[in-house]
mmCIF file of C-alpha atoms in Angstrom:
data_model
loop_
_atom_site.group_PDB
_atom_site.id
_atom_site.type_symbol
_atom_site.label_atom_id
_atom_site.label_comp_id
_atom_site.label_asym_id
_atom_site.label_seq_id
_atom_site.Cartn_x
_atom_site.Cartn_y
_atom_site.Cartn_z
ATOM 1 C CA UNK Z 1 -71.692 -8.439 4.652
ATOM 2 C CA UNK Z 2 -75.247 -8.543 2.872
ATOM 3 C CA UNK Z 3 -75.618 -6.061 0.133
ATOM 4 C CA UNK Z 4 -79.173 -5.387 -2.036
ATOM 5 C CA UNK Z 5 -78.145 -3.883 -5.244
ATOM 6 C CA UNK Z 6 -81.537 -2.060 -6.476
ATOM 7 C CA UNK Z 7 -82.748 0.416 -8.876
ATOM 8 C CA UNK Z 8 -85.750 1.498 -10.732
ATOM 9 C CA UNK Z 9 -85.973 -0.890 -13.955
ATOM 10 C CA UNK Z 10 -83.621 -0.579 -16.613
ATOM 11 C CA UNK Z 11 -80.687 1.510 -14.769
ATOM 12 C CA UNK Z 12 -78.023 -1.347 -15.649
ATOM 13 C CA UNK Z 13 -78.456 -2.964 -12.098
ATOM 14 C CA UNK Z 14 -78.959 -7.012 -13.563
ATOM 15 C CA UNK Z 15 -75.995 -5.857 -15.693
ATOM 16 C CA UNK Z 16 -73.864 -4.793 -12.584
ATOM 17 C CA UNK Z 17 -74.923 -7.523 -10.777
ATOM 18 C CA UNK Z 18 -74.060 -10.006 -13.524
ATOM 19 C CA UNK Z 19 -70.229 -8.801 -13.964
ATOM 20 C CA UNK Z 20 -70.171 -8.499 -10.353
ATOM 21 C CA UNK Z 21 -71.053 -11.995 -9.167
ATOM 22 C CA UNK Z 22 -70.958 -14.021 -12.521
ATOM 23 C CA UNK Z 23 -73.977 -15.371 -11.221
ATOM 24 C CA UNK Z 24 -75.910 -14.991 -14.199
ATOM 25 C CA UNK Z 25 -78.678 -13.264 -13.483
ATOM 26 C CA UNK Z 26 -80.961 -12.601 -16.613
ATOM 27 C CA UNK Z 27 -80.641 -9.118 -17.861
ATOM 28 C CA UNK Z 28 -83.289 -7.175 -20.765
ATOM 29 C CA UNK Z 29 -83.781 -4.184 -22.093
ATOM 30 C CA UNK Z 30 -87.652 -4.171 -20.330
ATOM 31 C CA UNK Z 31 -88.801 -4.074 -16.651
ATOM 32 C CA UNK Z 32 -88.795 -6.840 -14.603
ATOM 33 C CA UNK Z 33 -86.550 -9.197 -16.046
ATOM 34 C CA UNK Z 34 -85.086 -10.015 -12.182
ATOM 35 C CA UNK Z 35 -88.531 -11.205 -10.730
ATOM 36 C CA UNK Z 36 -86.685 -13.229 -7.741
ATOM 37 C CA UNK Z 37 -83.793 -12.174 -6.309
ATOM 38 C CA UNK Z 38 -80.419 -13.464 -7.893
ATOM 39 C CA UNK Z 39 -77.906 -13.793 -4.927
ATOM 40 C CA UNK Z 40 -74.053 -14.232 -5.404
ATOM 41 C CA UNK Z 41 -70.862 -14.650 -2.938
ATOM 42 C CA UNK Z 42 -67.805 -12.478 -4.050
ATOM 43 C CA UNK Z 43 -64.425 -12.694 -3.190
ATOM 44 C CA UNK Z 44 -62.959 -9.432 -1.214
ATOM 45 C CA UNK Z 45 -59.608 -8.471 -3.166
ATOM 46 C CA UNK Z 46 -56.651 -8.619 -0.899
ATOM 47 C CA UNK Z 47 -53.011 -9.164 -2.396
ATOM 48 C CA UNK Z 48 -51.682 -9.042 1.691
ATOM 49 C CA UNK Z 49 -53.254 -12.520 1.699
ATOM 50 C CA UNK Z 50 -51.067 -13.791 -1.081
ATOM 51 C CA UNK Z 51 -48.164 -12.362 0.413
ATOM 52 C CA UNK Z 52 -49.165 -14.592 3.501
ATOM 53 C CA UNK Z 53 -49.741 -17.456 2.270
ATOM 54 C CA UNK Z 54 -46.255 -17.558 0.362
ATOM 55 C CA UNK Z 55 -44.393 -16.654 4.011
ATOM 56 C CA UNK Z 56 -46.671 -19.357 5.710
ATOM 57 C CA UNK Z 57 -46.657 -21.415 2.620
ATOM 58 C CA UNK Z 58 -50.616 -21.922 3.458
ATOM 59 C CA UNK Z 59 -52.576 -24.749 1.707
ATOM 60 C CA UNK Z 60 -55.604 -22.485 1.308
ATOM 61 C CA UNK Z 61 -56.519 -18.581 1.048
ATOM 62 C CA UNK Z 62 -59.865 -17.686 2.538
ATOM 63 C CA UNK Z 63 -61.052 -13.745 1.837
ATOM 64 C CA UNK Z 64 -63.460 -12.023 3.227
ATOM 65 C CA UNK Z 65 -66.512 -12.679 1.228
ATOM 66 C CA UNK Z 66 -69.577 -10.089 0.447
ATOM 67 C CA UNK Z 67 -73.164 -11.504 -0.364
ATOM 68 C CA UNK Z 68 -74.968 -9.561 -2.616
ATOM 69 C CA UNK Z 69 -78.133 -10.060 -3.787
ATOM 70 C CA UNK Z 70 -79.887 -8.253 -6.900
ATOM 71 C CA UNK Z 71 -83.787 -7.105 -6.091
ATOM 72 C CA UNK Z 72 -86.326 -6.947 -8.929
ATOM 73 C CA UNK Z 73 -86.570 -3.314 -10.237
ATOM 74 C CA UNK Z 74 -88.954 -0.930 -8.377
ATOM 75 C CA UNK Z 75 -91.566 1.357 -9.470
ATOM 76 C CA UNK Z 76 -93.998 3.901 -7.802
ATOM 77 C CA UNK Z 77 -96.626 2.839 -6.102
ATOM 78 C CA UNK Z 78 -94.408 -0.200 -5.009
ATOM 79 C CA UNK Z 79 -95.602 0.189 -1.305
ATOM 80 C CA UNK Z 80 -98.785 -0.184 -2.405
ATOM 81 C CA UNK Z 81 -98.134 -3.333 -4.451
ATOM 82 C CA UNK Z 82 -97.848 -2.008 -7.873
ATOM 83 C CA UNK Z 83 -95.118 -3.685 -10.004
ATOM 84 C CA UNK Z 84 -93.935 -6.085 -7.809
ATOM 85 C CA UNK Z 85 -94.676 -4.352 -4.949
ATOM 86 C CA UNK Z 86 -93.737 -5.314 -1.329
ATOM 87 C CA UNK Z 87 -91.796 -8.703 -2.781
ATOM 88 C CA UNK Z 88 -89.019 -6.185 -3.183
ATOM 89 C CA UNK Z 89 -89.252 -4.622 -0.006
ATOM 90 C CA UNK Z 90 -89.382 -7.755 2.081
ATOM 91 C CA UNK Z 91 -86.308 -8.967 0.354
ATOM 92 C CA UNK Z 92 -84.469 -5.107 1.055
ATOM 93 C CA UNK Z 93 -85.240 -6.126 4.645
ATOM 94 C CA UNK Z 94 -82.504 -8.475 5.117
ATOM 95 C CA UNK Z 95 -79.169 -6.189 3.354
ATOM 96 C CA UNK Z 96 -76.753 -4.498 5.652
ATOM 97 C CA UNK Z 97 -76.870 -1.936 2.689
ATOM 98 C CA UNK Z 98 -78.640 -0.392 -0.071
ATOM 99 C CA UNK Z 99 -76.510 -0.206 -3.560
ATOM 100 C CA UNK Z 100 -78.873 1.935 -5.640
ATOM 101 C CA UNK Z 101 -77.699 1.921 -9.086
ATOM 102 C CA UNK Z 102 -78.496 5.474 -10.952
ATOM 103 C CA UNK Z 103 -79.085 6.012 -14.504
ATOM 104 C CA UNK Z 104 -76.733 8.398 -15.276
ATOM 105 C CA UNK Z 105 -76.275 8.393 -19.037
ATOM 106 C CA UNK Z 106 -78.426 9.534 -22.088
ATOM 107 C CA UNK Z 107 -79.416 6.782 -24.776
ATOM 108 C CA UNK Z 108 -82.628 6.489 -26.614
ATOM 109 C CA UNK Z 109 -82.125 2.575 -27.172
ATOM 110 C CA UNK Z 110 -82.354 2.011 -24.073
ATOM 111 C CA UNK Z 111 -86.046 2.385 -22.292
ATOM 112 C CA UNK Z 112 -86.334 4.401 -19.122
ATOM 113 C CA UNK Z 113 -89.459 3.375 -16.876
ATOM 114 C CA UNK Z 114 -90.710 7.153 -16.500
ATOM 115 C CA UNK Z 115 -89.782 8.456 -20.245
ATOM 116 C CA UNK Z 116 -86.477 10.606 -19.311
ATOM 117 C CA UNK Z 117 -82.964 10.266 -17.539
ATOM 118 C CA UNK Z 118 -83.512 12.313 -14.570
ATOM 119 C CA UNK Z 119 -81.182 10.738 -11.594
ATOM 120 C CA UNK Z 120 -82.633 13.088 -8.234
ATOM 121 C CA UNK Z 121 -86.033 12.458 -9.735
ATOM 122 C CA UNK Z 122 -85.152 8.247 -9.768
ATOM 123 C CA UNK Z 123 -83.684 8.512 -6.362
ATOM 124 C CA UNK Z 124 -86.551 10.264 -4.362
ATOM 125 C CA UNK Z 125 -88.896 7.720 -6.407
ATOM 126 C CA UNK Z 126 -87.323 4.918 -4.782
ATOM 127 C CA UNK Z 127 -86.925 6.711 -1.691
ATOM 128 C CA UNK Z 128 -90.389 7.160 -1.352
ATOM 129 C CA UNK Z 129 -91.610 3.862 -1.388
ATOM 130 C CA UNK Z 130 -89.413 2.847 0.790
ATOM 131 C CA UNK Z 131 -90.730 5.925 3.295
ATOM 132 C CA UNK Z 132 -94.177 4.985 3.179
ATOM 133 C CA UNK Z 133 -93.356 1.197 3.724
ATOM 134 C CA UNK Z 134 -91.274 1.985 6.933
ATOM 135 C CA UNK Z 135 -94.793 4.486 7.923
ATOM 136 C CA UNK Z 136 -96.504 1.506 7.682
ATOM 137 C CA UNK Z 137 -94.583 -0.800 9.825
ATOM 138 C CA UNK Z 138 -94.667 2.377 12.383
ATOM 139 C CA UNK Z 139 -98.277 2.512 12.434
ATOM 140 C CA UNK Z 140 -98.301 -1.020 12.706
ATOM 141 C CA UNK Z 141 -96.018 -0.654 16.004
ATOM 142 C CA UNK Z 142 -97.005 2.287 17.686
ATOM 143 C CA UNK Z 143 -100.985 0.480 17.692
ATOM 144 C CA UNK Z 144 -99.392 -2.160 19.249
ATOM 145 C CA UNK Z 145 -97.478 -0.308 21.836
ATOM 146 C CA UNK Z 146 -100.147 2.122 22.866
ATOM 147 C CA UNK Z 147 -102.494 -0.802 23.206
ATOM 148 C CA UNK Z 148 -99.726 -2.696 25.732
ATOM 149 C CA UNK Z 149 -99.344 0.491 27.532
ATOM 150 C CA UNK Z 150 -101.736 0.014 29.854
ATOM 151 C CA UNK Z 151 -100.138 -3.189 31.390
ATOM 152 C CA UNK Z 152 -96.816 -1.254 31.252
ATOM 153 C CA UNK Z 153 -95.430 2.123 31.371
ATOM 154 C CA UNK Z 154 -92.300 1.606 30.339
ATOM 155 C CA UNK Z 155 -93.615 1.787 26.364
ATOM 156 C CA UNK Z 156 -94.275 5.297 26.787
ATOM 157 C CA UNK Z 157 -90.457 6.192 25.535
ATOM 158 C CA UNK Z 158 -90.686 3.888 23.082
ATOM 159 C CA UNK Z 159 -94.462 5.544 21.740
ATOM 160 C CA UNK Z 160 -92.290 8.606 21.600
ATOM 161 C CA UNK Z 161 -89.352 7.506 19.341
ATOM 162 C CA UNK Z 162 -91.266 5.863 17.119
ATOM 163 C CA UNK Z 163 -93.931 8.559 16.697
ATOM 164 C CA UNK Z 164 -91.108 10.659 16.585
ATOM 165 C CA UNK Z 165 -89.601 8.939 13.486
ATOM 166 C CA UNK Z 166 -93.275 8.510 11.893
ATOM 167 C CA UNK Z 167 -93.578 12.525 12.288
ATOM 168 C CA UNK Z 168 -89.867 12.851 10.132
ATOM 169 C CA UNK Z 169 -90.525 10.200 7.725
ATOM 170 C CA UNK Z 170 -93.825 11.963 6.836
ATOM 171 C CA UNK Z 171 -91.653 15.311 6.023
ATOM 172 C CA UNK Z 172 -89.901 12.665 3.686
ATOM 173 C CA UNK Z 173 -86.787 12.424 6.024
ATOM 174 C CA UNK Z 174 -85.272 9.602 6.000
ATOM 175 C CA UNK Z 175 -84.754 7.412 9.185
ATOM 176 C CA UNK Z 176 -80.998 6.641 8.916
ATOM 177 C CA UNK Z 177 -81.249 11.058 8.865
ATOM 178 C CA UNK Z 178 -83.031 11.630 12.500
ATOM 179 C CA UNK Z 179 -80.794 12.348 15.404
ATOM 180 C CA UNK Z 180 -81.316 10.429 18.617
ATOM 181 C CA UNK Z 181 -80.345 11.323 22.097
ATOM 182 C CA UNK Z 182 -78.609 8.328 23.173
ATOM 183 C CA UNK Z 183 -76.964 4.807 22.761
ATOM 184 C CA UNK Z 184 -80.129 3.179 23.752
ATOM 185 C CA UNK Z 185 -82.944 4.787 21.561
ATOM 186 C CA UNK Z 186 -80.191 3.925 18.530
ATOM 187 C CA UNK Z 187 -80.364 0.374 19.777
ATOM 188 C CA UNK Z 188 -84.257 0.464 19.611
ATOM 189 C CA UNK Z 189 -84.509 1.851 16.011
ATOM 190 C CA UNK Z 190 -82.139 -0.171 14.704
ATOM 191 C CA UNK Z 191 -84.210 -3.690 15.869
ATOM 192 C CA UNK Z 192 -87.198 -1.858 14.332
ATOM 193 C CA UNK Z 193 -85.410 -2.793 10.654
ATOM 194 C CA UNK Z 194 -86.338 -0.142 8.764
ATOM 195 C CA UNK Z 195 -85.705 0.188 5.107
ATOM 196 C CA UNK Z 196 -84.487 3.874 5.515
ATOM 197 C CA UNK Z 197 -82.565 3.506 8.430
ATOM 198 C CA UNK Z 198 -80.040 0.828 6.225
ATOM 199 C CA UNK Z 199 -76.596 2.499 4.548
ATOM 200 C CA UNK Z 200 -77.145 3.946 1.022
ATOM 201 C CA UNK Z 201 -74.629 3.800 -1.381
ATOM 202 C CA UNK Z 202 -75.449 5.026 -5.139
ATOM 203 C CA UNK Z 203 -73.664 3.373 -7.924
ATOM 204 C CA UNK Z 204 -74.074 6.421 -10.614
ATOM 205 C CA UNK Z 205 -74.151 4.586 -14.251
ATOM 206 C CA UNK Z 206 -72.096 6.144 -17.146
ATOM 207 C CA UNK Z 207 -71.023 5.425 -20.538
ATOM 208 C CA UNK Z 208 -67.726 4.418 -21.089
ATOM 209 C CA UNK Z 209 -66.332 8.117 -22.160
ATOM 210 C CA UNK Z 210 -67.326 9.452 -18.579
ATOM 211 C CA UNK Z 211 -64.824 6.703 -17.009
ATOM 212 C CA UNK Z 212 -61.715 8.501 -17.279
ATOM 213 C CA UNK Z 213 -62.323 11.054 -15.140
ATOM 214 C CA UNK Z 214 -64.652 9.450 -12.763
ATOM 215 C CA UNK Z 215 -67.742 11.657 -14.385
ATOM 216 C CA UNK Z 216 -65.962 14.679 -13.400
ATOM 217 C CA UNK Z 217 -67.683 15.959 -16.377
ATOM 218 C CA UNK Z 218 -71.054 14.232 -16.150
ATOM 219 C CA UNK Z 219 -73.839 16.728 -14.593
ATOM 220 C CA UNK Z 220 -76.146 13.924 -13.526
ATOM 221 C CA UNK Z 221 -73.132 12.272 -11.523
ATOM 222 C CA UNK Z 222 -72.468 15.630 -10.355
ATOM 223 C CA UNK Z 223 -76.082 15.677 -8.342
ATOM 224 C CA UNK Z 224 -75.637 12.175 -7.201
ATOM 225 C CA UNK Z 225 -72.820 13.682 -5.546
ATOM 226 C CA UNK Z 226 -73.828 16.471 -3.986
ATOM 227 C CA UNK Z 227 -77.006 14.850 -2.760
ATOM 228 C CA UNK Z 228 -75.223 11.530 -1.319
ATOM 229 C CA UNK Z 229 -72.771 14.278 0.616
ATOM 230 C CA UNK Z 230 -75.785 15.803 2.062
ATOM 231 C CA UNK Z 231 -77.476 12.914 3.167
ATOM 232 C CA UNK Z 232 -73.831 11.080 4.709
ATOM 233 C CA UNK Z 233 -74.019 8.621 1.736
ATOM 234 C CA UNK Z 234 -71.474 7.266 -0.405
ATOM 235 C CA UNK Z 235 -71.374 7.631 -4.057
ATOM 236 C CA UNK Z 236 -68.957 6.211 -6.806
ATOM 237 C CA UNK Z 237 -68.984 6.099 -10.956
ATOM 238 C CA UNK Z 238 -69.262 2.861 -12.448
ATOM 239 C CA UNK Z 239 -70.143 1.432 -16.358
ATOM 240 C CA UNK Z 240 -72.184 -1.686 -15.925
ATOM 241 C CA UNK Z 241 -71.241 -2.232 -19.590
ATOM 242 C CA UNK Z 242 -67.546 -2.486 -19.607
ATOM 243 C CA UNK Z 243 -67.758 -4.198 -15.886
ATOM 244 C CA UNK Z 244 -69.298 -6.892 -17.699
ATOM 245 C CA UNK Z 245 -66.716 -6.901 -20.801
ATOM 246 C CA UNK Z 246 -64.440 -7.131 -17.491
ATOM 247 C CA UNK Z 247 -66.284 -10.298 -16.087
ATOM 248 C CA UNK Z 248 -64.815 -12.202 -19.156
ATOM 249 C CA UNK Z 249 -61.033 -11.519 -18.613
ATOM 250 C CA UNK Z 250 -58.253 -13.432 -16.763
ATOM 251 C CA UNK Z 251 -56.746 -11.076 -13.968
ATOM 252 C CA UNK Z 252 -53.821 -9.879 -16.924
ATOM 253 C CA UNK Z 253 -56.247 -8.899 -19.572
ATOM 254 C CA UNK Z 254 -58.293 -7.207 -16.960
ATOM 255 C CA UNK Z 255 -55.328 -5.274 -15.877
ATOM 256 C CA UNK Z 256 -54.158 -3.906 -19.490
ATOM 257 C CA UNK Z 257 -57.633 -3.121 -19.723
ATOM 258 C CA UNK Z 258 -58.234 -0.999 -17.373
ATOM 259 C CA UNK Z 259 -54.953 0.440 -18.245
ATOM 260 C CA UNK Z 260 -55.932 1.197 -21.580
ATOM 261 C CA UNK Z 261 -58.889 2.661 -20.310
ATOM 262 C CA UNK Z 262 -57.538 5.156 -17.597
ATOM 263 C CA UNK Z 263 -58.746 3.558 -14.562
ATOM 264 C CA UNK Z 264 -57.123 2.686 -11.269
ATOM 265 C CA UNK Z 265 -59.921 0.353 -10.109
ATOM 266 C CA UNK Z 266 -62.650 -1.689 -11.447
ATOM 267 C CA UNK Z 267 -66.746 -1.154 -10.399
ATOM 268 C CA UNK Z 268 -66.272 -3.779 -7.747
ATOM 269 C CA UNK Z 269 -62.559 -2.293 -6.325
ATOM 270 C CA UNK Z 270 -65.286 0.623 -5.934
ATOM 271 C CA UNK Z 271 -67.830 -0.422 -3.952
ATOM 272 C CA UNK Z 272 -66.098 -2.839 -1.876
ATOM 273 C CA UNK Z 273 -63.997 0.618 -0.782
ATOM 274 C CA UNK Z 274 -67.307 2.557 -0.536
ATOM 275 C CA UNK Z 275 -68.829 -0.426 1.248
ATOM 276 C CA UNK Z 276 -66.361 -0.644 4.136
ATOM 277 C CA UNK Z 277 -66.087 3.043 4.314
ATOM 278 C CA UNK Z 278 -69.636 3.731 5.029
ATOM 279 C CA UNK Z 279 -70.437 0.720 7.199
ATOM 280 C CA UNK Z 280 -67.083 1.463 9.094
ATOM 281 C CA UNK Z 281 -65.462 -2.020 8.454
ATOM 282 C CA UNK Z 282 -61.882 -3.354 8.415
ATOM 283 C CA UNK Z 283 -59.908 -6.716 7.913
ATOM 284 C CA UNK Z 284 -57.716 -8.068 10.266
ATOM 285 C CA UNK Z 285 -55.601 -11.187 8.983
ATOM 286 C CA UNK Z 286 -54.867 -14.810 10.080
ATOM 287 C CA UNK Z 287 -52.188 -16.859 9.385
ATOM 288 C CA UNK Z 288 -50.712 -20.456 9.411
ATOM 289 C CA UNK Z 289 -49.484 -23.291 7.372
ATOM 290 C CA UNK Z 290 -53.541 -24.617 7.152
ATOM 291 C CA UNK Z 291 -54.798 -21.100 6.119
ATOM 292 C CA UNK Z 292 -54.128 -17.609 5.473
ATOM 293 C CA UNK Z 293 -57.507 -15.573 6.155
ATOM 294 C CA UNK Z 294 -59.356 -12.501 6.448
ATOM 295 C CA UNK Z 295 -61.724 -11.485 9.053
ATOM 296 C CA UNK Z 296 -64.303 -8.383 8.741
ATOM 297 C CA UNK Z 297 -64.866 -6.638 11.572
ATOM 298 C CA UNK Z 298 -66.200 -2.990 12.796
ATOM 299 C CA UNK Z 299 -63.969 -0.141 13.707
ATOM 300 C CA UNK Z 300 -63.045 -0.050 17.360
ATOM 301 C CA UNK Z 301 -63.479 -3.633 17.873
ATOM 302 C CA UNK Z 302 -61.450 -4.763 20.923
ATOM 303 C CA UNK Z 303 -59.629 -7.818 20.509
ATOM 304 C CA UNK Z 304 -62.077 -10.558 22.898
ATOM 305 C CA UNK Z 305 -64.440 -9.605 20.335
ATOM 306 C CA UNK Z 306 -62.234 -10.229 17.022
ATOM 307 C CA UNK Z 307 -61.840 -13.547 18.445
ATOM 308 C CA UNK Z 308 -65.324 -14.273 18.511
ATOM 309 C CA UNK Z 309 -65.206 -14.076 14.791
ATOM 310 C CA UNK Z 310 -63.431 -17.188 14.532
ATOM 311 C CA UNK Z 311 -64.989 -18.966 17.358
ATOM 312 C CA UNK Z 312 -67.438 -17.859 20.424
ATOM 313 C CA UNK Z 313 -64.927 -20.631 22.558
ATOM 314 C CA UNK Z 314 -61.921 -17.965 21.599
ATOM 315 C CA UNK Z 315 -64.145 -14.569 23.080
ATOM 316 C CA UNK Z 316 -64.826 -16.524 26.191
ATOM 317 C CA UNK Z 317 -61.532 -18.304 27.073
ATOM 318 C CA UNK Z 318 -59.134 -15.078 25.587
ATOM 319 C CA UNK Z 319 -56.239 -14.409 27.148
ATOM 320 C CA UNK Z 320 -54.103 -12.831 25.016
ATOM 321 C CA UNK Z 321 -53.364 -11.695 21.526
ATOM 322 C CA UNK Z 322 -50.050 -12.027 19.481
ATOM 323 C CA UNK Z 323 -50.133 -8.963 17.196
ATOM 324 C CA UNK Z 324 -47.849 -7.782 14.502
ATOM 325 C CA UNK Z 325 -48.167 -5.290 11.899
ATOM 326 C CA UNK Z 326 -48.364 -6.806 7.874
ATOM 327 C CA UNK Z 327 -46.320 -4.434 6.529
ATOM 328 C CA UNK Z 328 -43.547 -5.570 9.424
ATOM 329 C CA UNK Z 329 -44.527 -9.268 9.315
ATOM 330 C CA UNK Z 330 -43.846 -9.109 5.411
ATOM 331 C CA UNK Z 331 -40.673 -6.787 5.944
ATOM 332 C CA UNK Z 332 -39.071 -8.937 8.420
ATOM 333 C CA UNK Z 333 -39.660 -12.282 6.763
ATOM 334 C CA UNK Z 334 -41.207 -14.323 9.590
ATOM 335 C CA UNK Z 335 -42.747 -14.379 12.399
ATOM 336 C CA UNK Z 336 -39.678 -15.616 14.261
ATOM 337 C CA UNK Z 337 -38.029 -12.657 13.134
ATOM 338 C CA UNK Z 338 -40.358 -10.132 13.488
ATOM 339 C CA UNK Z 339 -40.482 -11.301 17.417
ATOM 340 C CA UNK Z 340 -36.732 -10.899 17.402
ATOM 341 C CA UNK Z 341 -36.697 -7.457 16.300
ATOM 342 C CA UNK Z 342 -39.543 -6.685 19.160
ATOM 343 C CA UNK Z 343 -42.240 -5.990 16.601
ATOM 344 C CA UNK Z 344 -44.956 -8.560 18.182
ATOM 345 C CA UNK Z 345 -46.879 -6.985 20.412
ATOM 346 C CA UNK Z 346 -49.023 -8.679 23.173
ATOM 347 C CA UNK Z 347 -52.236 -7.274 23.801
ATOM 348 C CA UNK Z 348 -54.675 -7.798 26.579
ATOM 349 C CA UNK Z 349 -58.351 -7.460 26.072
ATOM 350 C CA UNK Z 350 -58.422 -3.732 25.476
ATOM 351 C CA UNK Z 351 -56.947 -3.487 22.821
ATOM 352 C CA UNK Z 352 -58.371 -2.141 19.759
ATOM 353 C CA UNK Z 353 -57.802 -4.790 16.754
ATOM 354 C CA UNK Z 354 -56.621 -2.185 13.257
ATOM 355 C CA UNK Z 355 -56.662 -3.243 9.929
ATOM 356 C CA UNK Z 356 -54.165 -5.160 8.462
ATOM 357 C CA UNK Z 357 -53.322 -6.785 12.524
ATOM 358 C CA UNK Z 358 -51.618 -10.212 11.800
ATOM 359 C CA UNK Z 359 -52.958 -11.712 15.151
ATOM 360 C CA UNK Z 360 -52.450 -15.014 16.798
ATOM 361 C CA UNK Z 361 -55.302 -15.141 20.122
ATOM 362 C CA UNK Z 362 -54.082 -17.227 22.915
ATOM 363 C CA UNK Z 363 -57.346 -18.822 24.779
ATOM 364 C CA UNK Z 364 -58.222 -21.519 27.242
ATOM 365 C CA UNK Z 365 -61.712 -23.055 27.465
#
């Protein structure tokens, strides 16, 4: 999973992505500090894994990883190349999701690129440009189409849709918002790649003091809220200032930390769970003396297809999956034992893989 963390300058977003990743990314209190995109691999938290490994007694642990990748701050008038224009929105091209990061605290030390905190106002800034970039690439497209038309008719539904999505885009809908009537057109605007078709999820930015109760209290997290419900987004509270006080600690410290603070989670406990809740993902789990892993995979993927995570040779030669619940697997205190007691079940290739499946696929190639 690819994320683009991004945000009008000075939001916190270099900060986030800093604690986040560890990667280092240069962070300053003036636009522009991130001028090339600063990409880091993190670790997907997953205590079932170390649970596995000890039953297995595994040499290695391999979690699902997420890429993310922190994209220079945006302005207005970035379609049109001001700031650093349509660097960032080439780079935006290649996420599976947007994490905007939202200013949502008041501080006078700290610069904001258009004079006042104002979160609805940064979001439909950002927005924006990425509206009339996608109108472009339309334009671009339907040209193109209506030109090949005349060698072949078949482009007249696809003049439609994407005429169609030109027409709600300039109404300032966003693509990812436009109903379509079948399987097929959804297919077609997805390969289009367009900016506002990709999974938003807005990281809303507080001071410490609105932590505790998840800026319950906090107005501007209040109308990141209600505007990420309207629009099928997700939306969590984070503090890019004590993530990165977090960065620092051993997994102890962090605990009593958080403890001391109030909170359950941690920014990137957050947005991993906002992550795989909007893009509809789960883990299912692998499992030997070599290695104890975790595989990522959509809802309602049938077990052939799991396989094919690990190896195309495993979706083409399947024959069978072993599968047995973690919770029973852990309970029962092996595999040997869990078989014994009937709770190994062997599934055929419908069968829908869930998260948290310990599975074993039988193939021949």
């Amino acid at each position: 999973m690819k994320l683009g963390i991004v945000g009008l300058p000075n939001v916190g977003k270099s900060t986030l992505f800093n604690s986040l990743t560890k990667a280092g990314a240069e962070s300053a209190n003036y636009p522009f500090c991130t001028i090339d995109p600063n990409v880091g691999i993190v670790t997907v938290p997953d205590n079932r894994l170390d649970e596995l490994a000890k039953l297995y007694d595994s040499e290695k642990i391999l979690p699902a990883a997420i890429e993310f990748v922190d994209i220079a701050g945006l302005v207005k008038g970035a379609s049109k190349g001001e700031g650093l224009g349509n660097k960032f929105l080439s780079n935006i091209r290649e996420v599976d999701a947007i994490v905007h990061v939202v200013r949502c605290f008041d501080d006078t030390n700290v610069v904001h690129v258009d004079g006042s905190v104002d979160p609805l106002r940064d979001i439909e800034t950002i927005n924006l440009e990425l509206i009339f970039s996608d109108i472009e690439i339309l334009e671009r497209r339907i040209a193109k189409s209506t030109k090949a038309l005349k060698g072949d008719k078949s482009l007249a539904k696809e003049i439609e849709i994407l005429k169609n999505l030109k027409a709600n885009l300039e109404e300032e809908k966003s693509a990812r918002n436009v109903e379509f009537s079948s399987e097929e057109e959804i297919k077609f605007v997805e390969s289009l790649d367009l900016l506002t078709y990709k999974p938003v999820i807005y990281a809303t930015n507080v001071t410490e003091d609105d932590l505790a109760d998840d800026g319950a209290s906090n107005d501007y997290v209040q109308s990141v809220r209600d505007f990420a419900k309207k629009e099928g987004s997700e939306a969590f509270v984070i503090c890019a200032k004590i993530e990165e006080e977090i960065s620092e600690l051993d997994e102890e410290e962090r605990a009593m930390f958080l403890e001391d603070l109030g909170i359950k989670d941690a920014g990137l406990e957050k947005l991993i769970s906002a992550s795989y809740s909007l893009l509809g993902l789960i883990s299912y789990l692998t499992a030997g003396p070599k290695e104890t892993r975790a595989w990522t995979i959509t809802k309602g993927t049938k077990a052939p297809q799991a396989a094919g995570k690990i190896h195309t040779d495993f979706e083409k030669g399947f024959i069978r999956a072993e599968v047995v619940k973690y919770e029973d697997l852990i309970e029962s205190g092996s595999y040997t034992q869990a078989k014994e007691k009937g709770l190994v079940g062997v599934e055929g290739k419908e069968y829908v893989v869930q998260d948290g499946d310990v599975v074993l696929f039988r193939f021949n190639v």
